[in-house]
Amino acid sequence: MTDTTTIPDTITIGDLTVHRLGFGSMQLTGPGVWGPPKDHDEAIRVLRRSVELGVDFIDTADSYGPYVAEELIAEALHPYQDDLVIATKAGLTRTGPNVWPPVGRPEYLRQEALMSLRRLKLDAIDLFQLHRIDEKVPLEDQVGELKKLQDEGKIRHIGLSEVSVEQLQEAQKIATIVSVQNLYNLAKRDAEPLLEHSEKHGIAFIPWFPLATGGLAKEGGKLDELAKKHHATPSQLALAWLLHRSPVMVPIPGTSSVAHLEDNMKAAEIELSAAEVQELEQAV
């Protein structure tokens, strides 16, 4: 092919350099992100195979299960290889499947950070993210507590999830924010202003739900047509588009299947021309 875009293979988050295609652990849990996986042994195989394939950035949260995903990560991968970066989150509680009430009280965030350290068997959490801003608690209290945990050496870096540019800027007055994690994929790009701001300021952008391509993945659809040209799957092409979209993008596709994991990881090998990137964007 000609006119292909060379994309960086790695990104530095704070002082941590990782490959730009990571792994998200949410799908390792039961239905509704509740309870244990249907196939515990396959979940363990997925985590171990991800590292074998070169994944060195794993994203999780205390609310996945709750607690199940963190426990699986420790079971599968501890003691961790030196370059493995584990990011977790707190700020959402769980009262049942698909129910996620936000709680940002400082004492709760501290408790969950300490419990995540224990479950993950870590001395310090590489990246600790506020899962949601709790509107009932002042932002300075929420981010301020994470800053205290950072000053105490319990977490290395602070990230935010589902925020606006304005909320990010307010948080940056309290602490250094190295990453944001918002819903973003080829079919849903509401977070474009945040992505552009993150790129301008060197903040990692972690898109959750990166494969929600909807009708684009249909047989005979535009994504399917382009995927066949690249001898790829629509999912691989959707991930490749994210990697080409911005050098600060860190997709974290998740799966509970080794076969799907291996399929997703091939996305990093796909080269897209500038015209193909534009064609994908215009197809939505």
PDB file of C-alpha atoms in Angstrom:
ATOM      1  CA  MET A   1       0.000   0.000   0.000  1.00  0.00           C
ATOM      2  CA  THR A   2       0.996   3.607  -0.409  1.00  0.00           C
ATOM      3  CA  ASP A   3       0.264   6.698   1.668  1.00  0.00           C
ATOM      4  CA  THR A   4       0.066   4.729   4.912  1.00  0.00           C
ATOM      5  CA  THR A   5       0.339   6.477   8.240  1.00  0.00           C
ATOM      6  CA  THR A   6       3.139   5.404  10.563  1.00  0.00           C
ATOM      7  CA  ILE A   7       1.712   5.163  14.068  1.00  0.00           C
ATOM      8  CA  PRO A   8       3.717   5.009  17.299  1.00  0.00           C
ATOM      9  CA  ASP A   9       3.795   1.589  18.965  1.00  0.00           C
ATOM     10  CA  THR A  10       4.099   2.923  22.522  1.00  0.00           C
ATOM     11  CA  ILE A  11       2.950   5.793  24.703  1.00  0.00           C
ATOM     12  CA  THR A  12       4.287   7.220  27.954  1.00  0.00           C
ATOM     13  CA  ILE A  13       1.666   7.625  30.701  1.00  0.00           C
ATOM     14  CA  GLY A  14       3.288   9.693  33.412  1.00  0.00           C
ATOM     15  CA  ASP A  15       6.669   7.982  33.542  1.00  0.00           C
ATOM     16  CA  LEU A  16       5.353   4.584  32.385  1.00  0.00           C
ATOM     17  CA  THR A  17       5.915   3.517  28.774  1.00  0.00           C
ATOM     18  CA  VAL A  18       3.439   0.929  27.473  1.00  0.00           C
ATOM     19  CA  HIS A  19       2.256  -0.478  24.163  1.00  0.00           C
ATOM     20  CA  ARG A  20      -0.758   1.390  22.820  1.00  0.00           C
ATOM     21  CA  LEU A  21      -2.996  -1.681  22.549  1.00  0.00           C
ATOM     22  CA  GLY A  22      -3.880  -2.800  26.070  1.00  0.00           C
ATOM     23  CA  PHE A  23      -6.424  -5.127  27.620  1.00  0.00           C
ATOM     24  CA  GLY A  24      -9.619  -4.253  29.493  1.00  0.00           C
ATOM     25  CA  SER A  25     -10.766  -6.741  32.116  1.00  0.00           C
ATOM     26  CA  MET A  26     -14.467  -5.878  32.475  1.00  0.00           C
ATOM     27  CA  GLN A  27     -15.674  -8.753  30.283  1.00  0.00           C
ATOM     28  CA  LEU A  28     -13.915 -11.320  32.456  1.00  0.00           C
ATOM     29  CA  THR A  29     -16.780 -11.087  34.966  1.00  0.00           C
ATOM     30  CA  GLY A  30     -20.309 -12.501  34.889  1.00  0.00           C
ATOM     31  CA  PRO A  31     -23.412 -11.102  33.136  1.00  0.00           C
ATOM     32  CA  GLY A  32     -24.062  -7.454  33.957  1.00  0.00           C
ATOM     33  CA  VAL A  33     -20.415  -7.188  35.088  1.00  0.00           C
ATOM     34  CA  TRP A  34     -21.596  -9.045  38.182  1.00  0.00           C
ATOM     35  CA  GLY A  35     -20.136 -12.122  39.822  1.00  0.00           C
ATOM     36  CA  PRO A  36     -17.532 -14.607  38.612  1.00  0.00           C
ATOM     37  CA  PRO A  37     -16.911 -15.543  34.976  1.00  0.00           C
ATOM     38  CA  LYS A  38     -18.807 -18.374  33.358  1.00  0.00           C
ATOM     39  CA  ASP A  39     -15.474 -20.055  32.609  1.00  0.00           C
ATOM     40  CA  HIS A  40     -12.902 -19.264  35.279  1.00  0.00           C
ATOM     41  CA  ASP A  41     -10.088 -21.211  33.627  1.00  0.00           C
ATOM     42  CA  GLU A  42     -10.602 -19.466  30.294  1.00  0.00           C
ATOM     43  CA  ALA A  43     -10.473 -16.083  32.047  1.00  0.00           C
ATOM     44  CA  ILE A  44      -7.110 -17.036  33.522  1.00  0.00           C
ATOM     45  CA  ARG A  45      -5.907 -18.200  30.100  1.00  0.00           C
ATOM     46  CA  VAL A  46      -7.016 -14.914  28.529  1.00  0.00           C
ATOM     47  CA  LEU A  47      -4.993 -12.868  31.012  1.00  0.00           C
ATOM     48  CA  ARG A  48      -1.885 -15.006  30.647  1.00  0.00           C
ATOM     49  CA  ARG A  49      -2.151 -15.080  26.858  1.00  0.00           C
ATOM     50  CA  SER A  50      -2.543 -11.292  26.724  1.00  0.00           C
ATOM     51  CA  VAL A  51       0.849 -10.851  28.364  1.00  0.00           C
ATOM     52  CA  GLU A  52       2.375 -13.476  26.067  1.00  0.00           C
ATOM     53  CA  LEU A  53       1.118 -11.438  23.110  1.00  0.00           C
ATOM     54  CA  GLY A  54       2.877  -8.316  24.366  1.00  0.00           C
ATOM     55  CA  VAL A  55       0.167  -6.572  26.390  1.00  0.00           C
ATOM     56  CA  ASP A  56       1.817  -4.521  29.127  1.00  0.00           C
ATOM     57  CA  PHE A  57      -1.148  -2.318  30.088  1.00  0.00           C
ATOM     58  CA  ILE A  58      -4.154  -3.927  31.810  1.00  0.00           C
ATOM     59  CA  ASP A  59      -7.142  -1.832  32.841  1.00  0.00           C
ATOM     60  CA  THR A  60      -9.482  -2.960  35.618  1.00  0.00           C
ATOM     61  CA  ALA A  61     -11.689  -1.565  38.416  1.00  0.00           C
ATOM     62  CA  ASP A  62     -12.829  -2.510  41.899  1.00  0.00           C
ATOM     63  CA  SER A  63     -16.425  -2.449  40.591  1.00  0.00           C
ATOM     64  CA  TYR A  64     -15.898  -5.179  37.973  1.00  0.00           C
ATOM     65  CA  GLY A  65     -17.581  -8.100  39.696  1.00  0.00           C
ATOM     66  CA  PRO A  66     -17.263  -6.281  42.105  1.00  0.00           C
ATOM     67  CA  TYR A  67     -13.665  -7.203  42.951  1.00  0.00           C
ATOM     68  CA  VAL A  68     -13.688 -10.266  40.659  1.00  0.00           C
ATOM     69  CA  ALA A  69     -11.540  -8.814  37.859  1.00  0.00           C
ATOM     70  CA  GLU A  70      -8.819  -7.607  40.220  1.00  0.00           C
ATOM     71  CA  GLU A  71      -8.694 -10.995  41.922  1.00  0.00           C
ATOM     72  CA  LEU A  72      -8.434 -12.798  38.576  1.00  0.00           C
ATOM     73  CA  ILE A  73      -5.562 -10.559  37.489  1.00  0.00           C
ATOM     74  CA  ALA A  74      -3.604 -11.346  40.638  1.00  0.00           C
ATOM     75  CA  GLU A  75      -4.376 -15.056  40.368  1.00  0.00           C
ATOM     76  CA  ALA A  76      -3.277 -15.232  36.739  1.00  0.00           C
ATOM     77  CA  LEU A  77      -0.297 -12.891  36.645  1.00  0.00           C
ATOM     78  CA  HIS A  78       1.214 -12.382  40.114  1.00  0.00           C
ATOM     79  CA  PRO A  79       4.172 -12.121  40.552  1.00  0.00           C
ATOM     80  CA  TYR A  80       3.983  -9.577  37.752  1.00  0.00           C
ATOM     81  CA  GLN A  81       6.573  -9.095  35.043  1.00  0.00           C
ATOM     82  CA  ASP A  82       8.556  -5.899  35.573  1.00  0.00           C
ATOM     83  CA  ASP A  83       7.071  -3.926  32.682  1.00  0.00           C
ATOM     84  CA  LEU A  84       3.403  -4.744  33.337  1.00  0.00           C
ATOM     85  CA  VAL A  85       1.320  -1.657  34.183  1.00  0.00           C
ATOM     86  CA  ILE A  86      -1.977  -2.262  35.979  1.00  0.00           C
ATOM     87  CA  ALA A  87      -4.547   0.531  36.081  1.00  0.00           C
ATOM     88  CA  THR A  88      -7.577   0.295  38.342  1.00  0.00           C
ATOM     89  CA  LYS A  89     -10.441   2.567  39.354  1.00  0.00           C
ATOM     90  CA  ALA A  90     -12.723   3.446  42.258  1.00  0.00           C
ATOM     91  CA  GLY A  91     -15.747   5.664  42.644  1.00  0.00           C
ATOM     92  CA  LEU A  92     -18.611   3.408  41.586  1.00  0.00           C
ATOM     93  CA  THR A  93     -20.344   1.008  43.960  1.00  0.00           C
ATOM     94  CA  ARG A  94     -22.342  -2.056  42.939  1.00  0.00           C
ATOM     95  CA  THR A  95     -25.757  -3.069  44.247  1.00  0.00           C
ATOM     96  CA  GLY A  96     -26.593  -5.521  41.468  1.00  0.00           C
ATOM     97  CA  PRO A  97     -25.983  -6.419  37.795  1.00  0.00           C
ATOM     98  CA  ASN A  98     -25.607  -3.341  35.574  1.00  0.00           C
ATOM     99  CA  VAL A  99     -26.140  -0.983  38.560  1.00  0.00           C
ATOM    100  CA  TRP A 100     -23.350   1.546  39.211  1.00  0.00           C
ATOM    101  CA  PRO A 101     -24.111   4.257  41.836  1.00  0.00           C
ATOM    102  CA  PRO A 102     -21.253   6.774  42.140  1.00  0.00           C
ATOM    103  CA  VAL A 103     -19.669   7.357  45.545  1.00  0.00           C
ATOM    104  CA  GLY A 104     -16.828   9.854  45.755  1.00  0.00           C
ATOM    105  CA  ARG A 105     -16.498  10.384  49.477  1.00  0.00           C
ATOM    106  CA  PRO A 106     -12.785  10.640  50.295  1.00  0.00           C
ATOM    107  CA  GLU A 107     -12.898   7.922  52.954  1.00  0.00           C
ATOM    108  CA  TYR A 108     -14.546   5.537  50.470  1.00  0.00           C
ATOM    109  CA  LEU A 109     -11.991   6.240  47.737  1.00  0.00           C
ATOM    110  CA  ARG A 110      -9.172   5.652  50.226  1.00  0.00           C
ATOM    111  CA  GLN A 111     -10.711   2.408  51.438  1.00  0.00           C
ATOM    112  CA  GLU A 112     -11.095   1.110  47.890  1.00  0.00           C
ATOM    113  CA  ALA A 113      -7.545   2.067  46.958  1.00  0.00           C
ATOM    114  CA  LEU A 114      -6.201   0.158  49.945  1.00  0.00           C
ATOM    115  CA  MET A 115      -8.380  -2.857  49.144  1.00  0.00           C
ATOM    116  CA  SER A 116      -7.298  -2.795  45.484  1.00  0.00           C
ATOM    117  CA  LEU A 117      -3.673  -2.843  46.655  1.00  0.00           C
ATOM    118  CA  ARG A 118      -4.444  -5.940  48.695  1.00  0.00           C
ATOM    119  CA  ARG A 119      -6.411  -7.752  45.961  1.00  0.00           C
ATOM    120  CA  LEU A 120      -3.869  -6.977  43.268  1.00  0.00           C
ATOM    121  CA  LYS A 121      -0.961  -7.798  45.584  1.00  0.00           C
ATOM    122  CA  LEU A 122       0.779  -4.518  44.827  1.00  0.00           C
ATOM    123  CA  ASP A 123       2.849  -2.115  46.886  1.00  0.00           C
ATOM    124  CA  ALA A 124       1.666   0.793  44.728  1.00  0.00           C
ATOM    125  CA  ILE A 125      -0.969   1.125  42.008  1.00  0.00           C
ATOM    126  CA  ASP A 126       0.554   2.351  38.744  1.00  0.00           C
ATOM    127  CA  LEU A 127      -2.524   4.288  37.595  1.00  0.00           C
ATOM    128  CA  PHE A 128      -5.500   4.920  39.868  1.00  0.00           C
ATOM    129  CA  GLN A 129      -8.531   6.427  38.140  1.00  0.00           C
ATOM    130  CA  LEU A 130     -11.582   8.165  39.560  1.00  0.00           C
ATOM    131  CA  HIS A 131     -14.265   6.012  37.928  1.00  0.00           C
ATOM    132  CA  ARG A 132     -16.872   8.795  37.972  1.00  0.00           C
ATOM    133  CA  ILE A 133     -17.085  12.233  39.507  1.00  0.00           C
ATOM    134  CA  ASP A 134     -19.670  12.156  42.297  1.00  0.00           C
ATOM    135  CA  GLU A 135     -21.715  15.343  41.923  1.00  0.00           C
ATOM    136  CA  LYS A 136     -22.654  15.196  45.623  1.00  0.00           C
ATOM    137  CA  VAL A 137     -19.015  15.569  46.700  1.00  0.00           C
ATOM    138  CA  PRO A 138     -16.754  18.546  45.881  1.00  0.00           C
ATOM    139  CA  LEU A 139     -14.274  17.649  43.142  1.00  0.00           C
ATOM    140  CA  GLU A 140     -11.384  18.942  45.222  1.00  0.00           C
ATOM    141  CA  ASP A 141     -12.251  16.411  47.935  1.00  0.00           C
ATOM    142  CA  GLN A 142     -12.298  13.511  45.465  1.00  0.00           C
ATOM    143  CA  VAL A 143      -9.168  14.337  43.483  1.00  0.00           C
ATOM    144  CA  GLY A 144      -7.553  15.718  46.621  1.00  0.00           C
ATOM    145  CA  GLU A 145      -7.821  12.321  48.321  1.00  0.00           C
ATOM    146  CA  LEU A 146      -6.161  10.662  45.328  1.00  0.00           C
ATOM    147  CA  LYS A 147      -3.385  13.253  45.579  1.00  0.00           C
ATOM    148  CA  LYS A 148      -2.905  12.328  49.252  1.00  0.00           C
ATOM    149  CA  LEU A 149      -2.675   8.634  48.296  1.00  0.00           C
ATOM    150  CA  GLN A 150      -0.122   9.575  45.662  1.00  0.00           C
ATOM    151  CA  ASP A 151       1.922  11.606  48.140  1.00  0.00           C
ATOM    152  CA  GLU A 152       1.885   8.598  50.471  1.00  0.00           C
ATOM    153  CA  GLY A 153       3.292   6.372  47.707  1.00  0.00           C
ATOM    154  CA  LYS A 154       0.190   4.180  47.461  1.00  0.00           C
ATOM    155  CA  ILE A 155      -0.535   5.197  43.877  1.00  0.00           C
ATOM    156  CA  ARG A 156       1.893   6.444  41.216  1.00  0.00           C
ATOM    157  CA  HIS A 157      -0.359   8.313  38.799  1.00  0.00           C
ATOM    158  CA  ILE A 158      -3.911   9.704  38.726  1.00  0.00           C
ATOM    159  CA  GLY A 159      -6.467   9.394  35.937  1.00  0.00           C
ATOM    160  CA  LEU A 160     -10.112  10.346  35.428  1.00  0.00           C
ATOM    161  CA  SER A 161     -13.019   8.594  33.706  1.00  0.00           C
ATOM    162  CA  GLU A 162     -16.020  10.079  31.873  1.00  0.00           C
ATOM    163  CA  VAL A 163     -15.134  13.738  32.219  1.00  0.00           C
ATOM    164  CA  SER A 164     -15.444  16.902  30.169  1.00  0.00           C
ATOM    165  CA  VAL A 165     -12.584  19.200  29.222  1.00  0.00           C
ATOM    166  CA  GLU A 166     -13.758  21.621  31.905  1.00  0.00           C
ATOM    167  CA  GLN A 167     -13.789  18.927  34.612  1.00  0.00           C
ATOM    168  CA  LEU A 168     -10.316  17.802  33.565  1.00  0.00           C
ATOM    169  CA  GLN A 169      -9.021  21.351  33.825  1.00  0.00           C
ATOM    170  CA  GLU A 170     -10.547  21.756  37.289  1.00  0.00           C
ATOM    171  CA  ALA A 171      -8.966  18.489  38.427  1.00  0.00           C
ATOM    172  CA  GLN A 172      -5.586  19.600  37.066  1.00  0.00           C
ATOM    173  CA  LYS A 173      -5.630  22.486  39.533  1.00  0.00           C
ATOM    174  CA  ILE A 174      -5.578  19.866  42.310  1.00  0.00           C
ATOM    175  CA  ALA A 175      -3.281  17.150  40.955  1.00  0.00           C
ATOM    176  CA  THR A 176      -1.398  16.042  37.859  1.00  0.00           C
ATOM    177  CA  ILE A 177      -3.759  14.034  35.647  1.00  0.00           C
ATOM    178  CA  VAL A 178      -1.985  11.694  33.222  1.00  0.00           C
ATOM    179  CA  SER A 179      -4.960   9.936  31.604  1.00  0.00           C
ATOM    180  CA  VAL A 180      -8.656  10.147  30.835  1.00  0.00           C
ATOM    181  CA  GLN A 181     -10.982   7.273  30.027  1.00  0.00           C
ATOM    182  CA  ASN A 182     -14.193   8.102  28.159  1.00  0.00           C
ATOM    183  CA  LEU A 183     -16.640   6.256  25.940  1.00  0.00           C
ATOM    184  CA  TYR A 184     -15.276   6.572  22.406  1.00  0.00           C
ATOM    185  CA  ASN A 185     -15.313   4.460  19.280  1.00  0.00           C
ATOM    186  CA  LEU A 186     -15.740   4.785  15.539  1.00  0.00           C
ATOM    187  CA  ALA A 187     -19.520   5.024  15.859  1.00  0.00           C
ATOM    188  CA  LYS A 188     -19.657   7.297  18.946  1.00  0.00           C
ATOM    189  CA  ARG A 189     -17.300  10.253  19.070  1.00  0.00           C
ATOM    190  CA  ASP A 190     -18.949  12.641  21.536  1.00  0.00           C
ATOM    191  CA  ALA A 191     -15.665  12.860  23.450  1.00  0.00           C
ATOM    192  CA  GLU A 192     -13.828  14.379  20.474  1.00  0.00           C
ATOM    193  CA  PRO A 193     -13.156  17.720  22.279  1.00  0.00           C
ATOM    194  CA  LEU A 194     -11.590  15.838  25.196  1.00  0.00           C
ATOM    195  CA  LEU A 195      -9.473  13.743  22.835  1.00  0.00           C
ATOM    196  CA  GLU A 196      -8.198  16.842  21.053  1.00  0.00           C
ATOM    197  CA  HIS A 197      -7.420  18.533  24.374  1.00  0.00           C
ATOM    198  CA  SER A 198      -5.635  15.394  25.602  1.00  0.00           C
ATOM    199  CA  GLU A 199      -3.536  15.182  22.454  1.00  0.00           C
ATOM    200  CA  LYS A 200      -2.550  18.834  22.741  1.00  0.00           C
ATOM    201  CA  HIS A 201      -1.440  18.388  26.360  1.00  0.00           C
ATOM    202  CA  GLY A 202       0.089  14.891  26.179  1.00  0.00           C
ATOM    203  CA  ILE A 203      -2.585  13.152  28.260  1.00  0.00           C
ATOM    204  CA  ALA A 204      -3.315   9.503  27.485  1.00  0.00           C
ATOM    205  CA  PHE A 205      -6.843   8.895  26.167  1.00  0.00           C
ATOM    206  CA  ILE A 206      -8.208   5.435  27.014  1.00  0.00           C
ATOM    207  CA  PRO A 207     -11.386   4.761  25.012  1.00  0.00           C
ATOM    208  CA  TRP A 208     -13.745   2.363  26.717  1.00  0.00           C
ATOM    209  CA  PHE A 209     -16.235   0.365  24.643  1.00  0.00           C
ATOM    210  CA  PRO A 210     -13.794   0.624  21.701  1.00  0.00           C
ATOM    211  CA  LEU A 211     -15.521  -2.039  19.584  1.00  0.00           C
ATOM    212  CA  ALA A 212     -19.109  -0.757  19.742  1.00  0.00           C
ATOM    213  CA  THR A 213     -19.259  -0.260  16.001  1.00  0.00           C
ATOM    214  CA  GLY A 214     -22.956  -1.097  15.711  1.00  0.00           C
ATOM    215  CA  GLY A 215     -24.238  -1.362  12.158  1.00  0.00           C
ATOM    216  CA  LEU A 216     -20.773  -0.718  10.723  1.00  0.00           C
ATOM    217  CA  ALA A 217     -19.779  -4.288  11.582  1.00  0.00           C
ATOM    218  CA  LYS A 218     -22.646  -5.796   9.621  1.00  0.00           C
ATOM    219  CA  GLU A 219     -21.828  -8.089   6.762  1.00  0.00           C
ATOM    220  CA  GLY A 220     -21.717  -6.007   3.621  1.00  0.00           C
ATOM    221  CA  GLY A 221     -21.334  -2.734   5.532  1.00  0.00           C
ATOM    222  CA  LYS A 222     -18.565  -0.214   4.923  1.00  0.00           C
ATOM    223  CA  LEU A 223     -16.427  -1.576   7.756  1.00  0.00           C
ATOM    224  CA  ASP A 224     -16.844  -5.115   6.454  1.00  0.00           C
ATOM    225  CA  GLU A 225     -15.844  -4.058   2.937  1.00  0.00           C
ATOM    226  CA  LEU A 226     -12.689  -2.300   4.102  1.00  0.00           C
ATOM    227  CA  ALA A 227     -11.826  -5.147   6.476  1.00  0.00           C
ATOM    228  CA  LYS A 228     -11.854  -7.623   3.603  1.00  0.00           C
ATOM    229  CA  LYS A 229      -9.433  -5.407   1.686  1.00  0.00           C
ATOM    230  CA  HIS A 230      -7.024  -5.691   4.605  1.00  0.00           C
ATOM    231  CA  HIS A 231      -7.716  -9.408   5.161  1.00  0.00           C
ATOM    232  CA  ALA A 232      -8.932  -8.364   8.599  1.00  0.00           C
ATOM    233  CA  THR A 233     -12.088  -8.515  10.695  1.00  0.00           C
ATOM    234  CA  PRO A 234     -14.344  -5.491  11.306  1.00  0.00           C
ATOM    235  CA  SER A 235     -13.254  -5.483  14.958  1.00  0.00           C
ATOM    236  CA  GLN A 236      -9.592  -5.372  13.981  1.00  0.00           C
ATOM    237  CA  LEU A 237     -10.285  -2.483  11.636  1.00  0.00           C
ATOM    238  CA  ALA A 238     -12.223  -0.562  14.324  1.00  0.00           C
ATOM    239  CA  LEU A 239      -9.257  -0.908  16.684  1.00  0.00           C
ATOM    240  CA  ALA A 240      -6.793   0.009  13.946  1.00  0.00           C
ATOM    241  CA  TRP A 241      -8.796   3.187  13.305  1.00  0.00           C
ATOM    242  CA  LEU A 242      -8.501   4.136  16.971  1.00  0.00           C
ATOM    243  CA  LEU A 243      -4.729   3.611  16.893  1.00  0.00           C
ATOM    244  CA  HIS A 244      -4.472   5.785  13.784  1.00  0.00           C
ATOM    245  CA  ARG A 245      -6.841   8.432  15.120  1.00  0.00           C
ATOM    246  CA  SER A 246      -4.445   9.872  17.693  1.00  0.00           C
ATOM    247  CA  PRO A 247      -0.994   9.074  19.115  1.00  0.00           C
ATOM    248  CA  VAL A 248      -2.372   9.474  22.668  1.00  0.00           C
ATOM    249  CA  MET A 249      -5.066   6.808  22.122  1.00  0.00           C
ATOM    250  CA  VAL A 250      -4.727   3.616  24.204  1.00  0.00           C
ATOM    251  CA  PRO A 251      -7.520   1.177  23.238  1.00  0.00           C
ATOM    252  CA  ILE A 252      -8.268  -1.529  25.809  1.00  0.00           C
ATOM    253  CA  PRO A 253     -10.445  -4.124  24.042  1.00  0.00           C
ATOM    254  CA  GLY A 254     -11.698  -6.771  26.434  1.00  0.00           C
ATOM    255  CA  THR A 255     -12.878 -10.319  25.939  1.00  0.00           C
ATOM    256  CA  SER A 256     -13.395 -13.550  27.850  1.00  0.00           C
ATOM    257  CA  SER A 257     -12.118 -15.658  24.921  1.00  0.00           C
ATOM    258  CA  VAL A 258      -8.516 -16.405  23.976  1.00  0.00           C
ATOM    259  CA  ALA A 259      -9.526 -16.645  20.314  1.00  0.00           C
ATOM    260  CA  HIS A 260     -11.093 -13.163  20.387  1.00  0.00           C
ATOM    261  CA  LEU A 261      -8.083 -11.801  22.242  1.00  0.00           C
ATOM    262  CA  GLU A 262      -5.715 -13.091  19.586  1.00  0.00           C
ATOM    263  CA  ASP A 263      -7.962 -11.644  16.880  1.00  0.00           C
ATOM    264  CA  ASN A 264      -8.050  -8.218  18.541  1.00  0.00           C
ATOM    265  CA  MET A 265      -4.297  -8.017  19.022  1.00  0.00           C
ATOM    266  CA  LYS A 266      -3.696  -8.298  15.266  1.00  0.00           C
ATOM    267  CA  ALA A 267      -5.215  -4.823  14.916  1.00  0.00           C
ATOM    268  CA  ALA A 268      -1.837  -3.285  15.739  1.00  0.00           C
ATOM    269  CA  GLU A 269      -0.449  -4.759  12.496  1.00  0.00           C
ATOM    270  CA  ILE A 270      -2.976  -3.018  10.225  1.00  0.00           C
ATOM    271  CA  GLU A 271      -1.813   0.022   8.290  1.00  0.00           C
ATOM    272  CA  LEU A 272      -4.386   2.526   7.080  1.00  0.00           C
ATOM    273  CA  SER A 273      -3.880   5.297   4.583  1.00  0.00           C
ATOM    274  CA  ALA A 274      -5.089   8.778   5.403  1.00  0.00           C
ATOM    275  CA  ALA A 275      -7.807   8.299   2.797  1.00  0.00           C
ATOM    276  CA  GLU A 276      -8.969   5.058   4.447  1.00  0.00           C
ATOM    277  CA  VAL A 277      -9.088   6.691   7.868  1.00  0.00           C
ATOM    278  CA  GLN A 278     -11.238   9.447   6.405  1.00  0.00           C
ATOM    279  CA  GLU A 279     -13.413   6.932   4.569  1.00  0.00           C
ATOM    280  CA  LEU A 280     -14.132   5.075   7.821  1.00  0.00           C
ATOM    281  CA  GLU A 281     -15.034   8.289   9.607  1.00  0.00           C
ATOM    282  CA  GLN A 282     -17.341   9.428   6.836  1.00  0.00           C
ATOM    283  CA  ALA A 283     -19.102   6.054   6.814  1.00  0.00           C
ATOM    284  CA  VAL A 284     -20.672   6.899  10.177  1.00  0.00           C
TER     285      VAL A 284
END
